[in-house]
CSV table of C-alpha atoms in Angstrom, one decimal:
chain,number,residue,atom,x,y,z
H,1,MET,CA,0.0,0.0,0.0
H,2,ALA,CA,2.2,2.8,-1.3
H,3,LEU,CA,-0.5,5.4,-0.7
H,4,ALA,CA,-0.9,4.4,3.0
H,5,ASP,CA,2.9,4.3,3.5
H,6,ALA,CA,3.1,7.9,2.2
H,7,VAL,CA,0.3,9.1,4.4
H,8,LEU,CA,1.9,7.4,7.4
H,9,ALA,CA,5.2,9.1,6.7
H,10,ARG,CA,3.6,12.5,6.4
H,11,GLU,CA,1.6,12.1,9.6
H,12,GLN,CA,4.8,10.9,11.5
H,13,ALA,CA,6.7,13.9,10.1
H,14,LEU,CA,4.1,16.3,11.4
H,15,LEU,CA,3.9,14.5,14.8
H,16,ASP,CA,7.7,14.9,15.0
H,17,ARG,CA,7.4,18.6,14.2
H,18,VAL,CA,4.8,19.0,16.9
H,19,LEU,CA,6.9,17.1,19.5
H,20,ALA,CA,10.0,19.1,18.5
H,21,THR,CA,8.1,22.4,18.9
H,22,LEU,CA,6.8,21.2,22.3
H,23,ARG,CA,10.3,20.5,23.5
H,24,ALA,CA,11.7,23.8,22.3
H,25,HIS,CA,8.7,25.8,23.6
H,26,PRO,CA,6.9,24.2,26.5
H,27,ALA,CA,4.6,27.2,26.5
H,28,THR,CA,3.0,25.9,23.3
H,29,GLY,CA,1.6,22.9,25.3
H,30,ALA,CA,-2.0,24.1,25.4
H,31,ALA,CA,-2.1,25.2,21.8
H,32,LEU,CA,-0.5,22.0,20.5
H,33,ARG,CA,-2.3,19.5,22.7
H,34,SER,CA,-5.0,18.6,20.2
H,35,ALA,CA,-2.6,18.5,17.3
H,36,ARG,CA,-0.4,16.0,19.2
H,37,HIS,CA,-3.4,14.0,20.1
H,38,ALA,CA,-4.7,13.9,16.5
H,39,HIS,CA,-1.4,13.0,14.8
H,40,GLN,CA,-0.7,10.3,17.4
H,41,ALA,CA,-4.1,8.8,16.7
H,42,HIS,CA,-3.5,9.0,13.0
H,43,VAL,CA,-0.1,7.4,13.2
H,44,ARG,CA,-1.4,4.6,15.5
H,45,LEU,CA,-4.3,3.8,13.2
H,46,LEU,CA,-2.2,3.9,10.0
H,47,ARG,CA,0.5,1.7,11.7
H,48,GLY,CA,-2.3,-0.8,12.3
H,49,ALA,CA,-3.3,-0.7,8.7
H,50,VAL,CA,0.2,-0.6,7.1
H,51,PRO,CA,2.5,-3.6,7.6
H,52,ALA,CA,5.4,-2.6,9.9
H,53,PRO,CA,8.4,-1.7,7.8
H,54,THR,CA,11.2,-3.4,9.7
H,55,SER,CA,12.1,-2.2,13.1
H,56,ALA,CA,10.8,-2.6,16.6
H,57,THR,CA,11.3,1.0,17.3
H,58,ALA,CA,8.6,1.9,14.8
H,59,SER,CA,6.0,0.3,17.2
H,60,ALA,CA,7.2,2.0,20.3
H,61,ALA,CA,4.5,2.9,22.7
H,62,PRO,CA,2.9,6.3,21.9
H,63,SER,CA,4.6,9.0,23.9
H,64,GLY,CA,2.8,11.2,26.3
H,65,THR,CA,0.2,8.7,27.4
H,66,ALA,CA,-0.4,8.7,31.1
H,67,SER,CA,-0.6,4.9,31.3
H,68,GLY,CA,2.1,3.3,33.5
H,69,THR,CA,1.3,-0.2,32.4
H,70,SER,CA,3.4,-2.1,30.0
H,71,THR,CA,1.7,-3.2,26.8
H,72,GLY,CA,3.9,-6.2,26.6
H,73,THR,CA,6.0,-5.1,23.7
H,74,PRO,CA,9.7,-5.8,24.1
H,75,THR,CA,10.6,-2.1,23.6
H,76,PRO,CA,13.0,-1.2,26.4
H,77,THR,CA,11.6,2.2,27.2
H,78,ALA,CA,8.9,4.4,25.9
H,79,THR,CA,10.7,7.6,25.5
H,80,ARG,CA,9.2,11.0,24.7
H,81,THR,CA,11.6,11.5,21.8
H,82,PRO,CA,10.5,10.5,18.3
H,83,ALA,CA,12.0,7.4,16.6
H,84,PRO,CA,15.8,7.8,16.0
H,85,ARG,CA,15.3,7.9,12.2
H,86,ALA,CA,13.0,10.9,12.6
H,87,GLN,CA,14.2,13.9,10.7
H,88,ARG,CA,15.4,16.9,12.7
H,89,VAL,CA,13.0,19.7,12.6
H,90,ALA,CA,14.2,23.3,12.8
H,91,VAL,CA,11.9,25.1,15.3
H,92,PRO,CA,11.7,28.9,15.1
H,93,ALA,CA,13.1,30.7,18.1
H,94,HIS,CA,9.9,32.6,19.0
H,95,VAL,CA,6.6,31.0,20.0
H,96,PRO,CA,4.3,32.8,17.5
H,97,ALA,CA,6.6,31.9,14.6
H,98,ALA,CA,6.9,28.3,15.9
H,99,LEU,CA,3.1,28.0,16.0
H,100,ALA,CA,2.8,29.5,12.5
H,101,ALA,CA,5.3,27.0,11.2
H,102,VAL,CA,3.2,24.1,12.5
H,103,ALA,CA,0.1,25.8,11.1
H,104,GLY,CA,1.8,26.0,7.7
H,105,ALA,CA,2.8,22.3,7.9
H,106,GLU,CA,-0.8,21.4,8.8
H,107,GLN,CA,-2.0,23.3,5.8
H,108,ARG,CA,0.4,21.4,3.5
H,109,LEU,CA,-0.5,18.1,5.1
H,110,ALA,CA,-4.2,18.8,4.6
H,111,ALA,CA,-3.6,19.4,0.9
H,112,ALA,CA,-1.6,16.2,0.5
H,113,GLU,CA,-4.2,14.1,2.3
H,114,ARG,CA,-7.0,15.6,0.2
H,115,GLY,CA,-5.1,14.5,-2.9
H,116,ALA,CA,-4.5,11.1,-1.4
H,117,GLY,CA,-8.2,10.7,-0.6
H,118,LEU,CA,-9.0,11.6,-4.2
H,119,HIS,CA,-6.8,8.8,-5.5
H,120,ALA,CA,-7.6,6.1,-2.9
H,121,ARG,CA,-9.1,3.0,-4.5
H,122,SER,CA,-11.4,2.1,-1.6
H,123,GLY,CA,-14.2,4.4,-0.7
H,124,PRO,CA,-13.8,3.8,3.1
H,125,PHE,CA,-10.1,4.6,2.9
H,126,ALA,CA,-10.8,7.7,0.9
H,127,ARG,CA,-13.3,8.7,3.6
H,128,LEU,CA,-10.6,8.1,6.3
H,129,LEU,CA,-8.1,10.2,4.4
H,130,ALA,CA,-10.6,13.0,3.9
H,131,GLY,CA,-11.2,13.0,7.7
H,132,MET,CA,-7.5,13.2,8.4
H,133,ALA,CA,-7.3,16.1,5.9
H,134,ALA,CA,-10.1,17.9,7.6
H,135,SER,CA,-8.4,17.4,10.9
H,136,ALA,CA,-5.2,19.0,9.6
H,137,ALA,CA,-7.3,21.9,8.2
H,138,GLN,CA,-8.8,22.4,11.6
H,139,GLN,CA,-5.4,22.4,13.2
H,140,SER,CA,-4.0,24.9,10.6
H,141,ALA,CA,-6.9,27.3,11.4
H,142,HIS,CA,-6.6,26.7,15.1
H,143,LEU,CA,-2.8,27.2,15.3
H,144,GLY,CA,-2.9,30.1,12.9
H,145,THR,CA,-5.2,31.9,15.3
H,146,ALA,CA,-3.0,31.0,18.2
H,147,ALA,CA,0.1,32.3,16.4
H,148,ARG,CA,-1.7,35.6,15.7
H,149,GLU,CA,-2.9,36.0,19.2
H,150,GLY,CA,0.7,35.4,20.4
H,151,ARG,CA,2.0,38.2,18.3
H,152,ARG,CA,-0.4,40.7,19.9
P,1,MET,CA,-24.5,3.5,-0.9
P,2,THR,CA,-24.6,4.6,-4.6
P,3,ALA,CA,-23.1,8.0,-5.5
P,4,LEU,CA,-26.5,9.3,-6.3
P,5,ALA,CA,-27.9,8.3,-2.9
P,6,ALA,CA,-24.9,9.9,-1.2
P,7,LEU,CA,-25.4,13.2,-3.1
P,8,GLN,CA,-29.1,13.1,-2.3
P,9,ARG,CA,-28.3,12.6,1.4
P,10,ALA,CA,-25.9,15.6,1.3
P,11,LEU,CA,-28.5,17.7,-0.5
P,12,ALA,CA,-31.1,16.8,2.2
P,13,GLY,CA,-28.5,17.8,4.8
P,14,GLU,CA,-28.0,21.1,3.1
P,15,HIS,CA,-31.7,21.8,3.1
P,16,ALA,CA,-31.8,21.2,6.8
P,17,ALA,CA,-28.7,23.3,7.3
P,18,LEU,CA,-30.3,26.2,5.5
P,19,TYR,CA,-33.4,26.0,7.5
P,20,VAL,CA,-31.5,26.0,10.8
P,21,PHE,CA,-29.1,28.8,9.7
P,22,GLY,CA,-32.1,30.8,8.5
P,23,VAL,CA,-33.6,30.6,12.0
P,24,VAL,CA,-30.3,31.2,13.8
P,25,GLY,CA,-29.6,34.2,11.5
P,26,GLY,CA,-33.0,35.7,12.4
P,27,ARG,CA,-32.4,35.4,16.1
P,28,VAL,CA,-28.8,36.3,16.6
P,29,SER,CA,-28.2,39.8,17.8
P,30,ALA,CA,-26.1,42.0,15.4
P,31,SER,CA,-25.3,44.4,18.2
P,32,ARG,CA,-24.5,41.9,21.0
P,33,GLN,CA,-23.0,39.0,19.0
P,34,PRO,CA,-21.5,40.6,15.9
P,35,THR,CA,-18.8,37.9,15.5
P,36,LEU,CA,-21.4,35.1,15.7
P,37,ARG,CA,-23.7,36.9,13.4
P,38,ASP,CA,-21.0,37.3,10.8
P,39,ALA,CA,-20.1,33.6,11.1
P,40,VAL,CA,-23.8,32.6,10.7
P,41,LEU,CA,-24.2,34.8,7.6
P,42,ALA,CA,-21.1,33.4,6.0
P,43,ALA,CA,-22.2,29.9,6.8
P,44,TYR,CA,-25.7,30.5,5.3
P,45,THR,CA,-24.1,31.8,2.1
P,46,THR,CA,-21.8,28.8,1.9
P,47,HIS,CA,-24.6,26.2,2.5
P,48,ARG,CA,-26.8,27.9,0.0
P,49,GLY,CA,-24.1,27.6,-2.6
P,50,ARG,CA,-23.6,23.9,-1.8
P,51,ARG,CA,-27.3,23.2,-2.0
P,52,ASP,CA,-27.4,24.7,-5.5
P,53,ARG,CA,-24.3,22.8,-6.5
P,54,LEU,CA,-25.7,19.5,-5.1
P,55,THR,CA,-29.0,20.1,-6.9
P,56,ALA,CA,-27.0,20.3,-10.2
P,57,MET,CA,-24.9,17.3,-9.3
P,58,VAL,CA,-27.9,15.1,-8.5
P,59,ARG,CA,-29.5,16.1,-11.9
P,60,ALA,CA,-26.2,15.3,-13.6
P,61,ALA,CA,-26.2,11.9,-12.0
P,62,GLY,CA,-29.7,11.2,-13.4
P,63,GLY,CA,-31.7,11.9,-10.2
P,64,GLU,CA,-34.6,14.1,-9.2
P,65,PRO,CA,-33.2,16.4,-6.5
P,66,VAL,CA,-34.8,15.7,-3.1
P,67,ALA,CA,-37.0,18.6,-1.9
P,68,ALA,CA,-36.7,20.6,1.3
P,69,GLN,CA,-39.1,19.8,4.1
P,70,LEU,CA,-41.5,22.5,5.3
P,71,SER,CA,-39.8,22.6,8.6
P,72,TYR,CA,-37.1,20.9,10.6
P,73,ARG,CA,-36.7,20.2,14.3
P,74,LEU,CA,-34.1,22.6,15.7
P,75,PRO,CA,-31.1,21.0,17.4
P,76,THR,CA,-31.4,23.4,20.4
P,77,PRO,CA,-34.2,25.8,21.6
P,78,CYS,CA,-32.2,28.6,19.8
P,79,ARG,CA,-33.1,31.2,22.4
P,80,THR,CA,-29.7,32.2,24.0
P,81,ALA,CA,-26.5,33.0,22.2
P,82,ASP,CA,-25.0,29.8,23.5
P,83,GLN,CA,-28.0,27.8,22.1
P,84,LEU,CA,-27.7,29.5,18.7
P,85,ARG,CA,-24.0,28.7,18.6
P,86,ALA,CA,-24.6,25.1,19.6
P,87,ALA,CA,-27.3,24.7,16.9
P,88,ALA,CA,-24.9,26.0,14.3
P,89,LEU,CA,-22.1,23.7,15.5
P,90,THR,CA,-24.5,20.7,15.4
P,91,VAL,CA,-25.5,21.5,11.8
P,92,GLU,CA,-21.8,21.7,10.7
P,93,ARG,CA,-21.1,18.4,12.4
P,94,ARG,CA,-24.0,16.7,10.6
P,95,CYS,CA,-22.9,18.1,7.3
P,96,ALA,CA,-19.4,16.9,7.9
P,97,ASP,CA,-20.8,13.4,8.5
P,98,VAL,CA,-22.8,13.4,5.3
P,99,TYR,CA,-19.9,14.7,3.2
P,100,ALA,CA,-17.5,12.1,4.6
P,101,ALA,CA,-20.1,9.5,3.6
P,102,ALA,CA,-20.2,11.1,0.2
P,103,VAL,CA,-16.5,10.8,-0.1
P,104,ALA,CA,-16.7,7.1,0.3
P,105,SER,CA,-19.5,6.7,-2.3
P,106,THR,CA,-18.2,9.0,-5.1
P,107,THR,CA,-15.2,9.2,-7.4
P,108,ASP,CA,-13.3,11.9,-9.3
P,109,ALA,CA,-14.7,15.4,-9.4
P,110,ASP,CA,-17.6,14.6,-7.1
P,111,ARG,CA,-15.3,13.1,-4.6
P,112,ARG,CA,-12.9,16.0,-4.8
P,113,TRP,CA,-15.8,18.3,-4.1
P,114,ALA,CA,-17.0,16.3,-1.2
P,115,ILE,CA,-13.5,16.2,0.3
P,116,ASP,CA,-13.3,20.0,0.1
P,117,ALA,CA,-16.8,20.4,1.6
P,118,LEU,CA,-15.9,18.1,4.5
P,119,GLY,CA,-12.8,20.3,5.2
P,120,GLU,CA,-14.8,23.5,5.1
P,121,CYS,CA,-17.4,22.1,7.5
P,122,ALA,CA,-14.7,21.0,9.8
P,123,VAL,CA,-13.0,24.4,9.9
P,124,ARG,CA,-16.3,26.2,10.2
P,125,GLN,CA,-17.0,24.2,13.4
P,126,LEU,CA,-14.3,26.2,15.1
P,127,SER,CA,-16.1,29.4,14.5
P,128,PHE,CA,-19.1,28.0,16.4
P,129,GLY,CA,-17.1,26.9,19.4
P,130,GLY,CA,-16.1,23.5,18.2
P,131,ALA,CA,-12.6,22.2,19.1
P,132,PRO,CA,-10.3,20.5,16.6
P,133,GLU,CA,-10.9,16.7,16.4
P,134,PRO,CA,-8.8,13.8,15.1
P,135,TYR,CA,-11.5,12.6,12.7
P,136,PRO,CA,-14.0,15.3,11.7
P,137,GLY,CA,-17.0,13.7,9.9
P,138,LEU,CA,-16.1,10.2,11.1
P,139,PRO,CA,-18.1,9.8,14.3
P,140,GLU,CA,-17.3,6.1,14.8
P,141,LEU,CA,-13.6,6.9,15.3
């Protein structure tokens, strides 16, 4: 499923960007909470649909969950950092610019997922991708507003 | 669901949306809730445009466009500003659901249009007090 692989890679990249922004600017926690939640949910769901590529690190427990119980996976630790192969994300030095950067990335993701939904062969998968695109569009609007309010 | 049935359901949803936004627009105070009033007027215009477009799409698919009902049950009493906002939010959520269903049942240009409509409904929810969700239009997830 090349289409699903590409969607998963894009969702993971955006989640990495959100996590990097949260690390660089803890003050963005409230604004980015729903984006982190949404992309974690998308990555989890897509990983369930896409056969795991190779590594065990790819299935590490989702970071940030409050659960202290082990899920039984042999992963040594569930760290808050993204997978080692994650690309490094440059986070702007100021909070409004950092939020605007995530908003822009959400907008590009929404456009990519709309295109993927159009080309999906199965109707239900197209619907799922359209829902993910709509989620990214919401985040783009939400974070754009937060960035503007931060500049005031 | 066939593509035609999905378009008819979306059209029925837009008829209902226009009814509710007509009521909400008549009751929202321009002086006390100018932001809400602007959002309601913008939503009304958008839904009217989609209704007209869907009417044409149903005809192009060989169907007879479903007619509007005389009246619809309002999702809230629509008396206070909060109730008006909640009614608008409920309508946008319902429209998002039917457009997501239409995405699954259509292809090509009709699907592209349904994908865009779903995204617009999702973003508009924010202007009526909605919070971002992981899966707009997909209530089972």
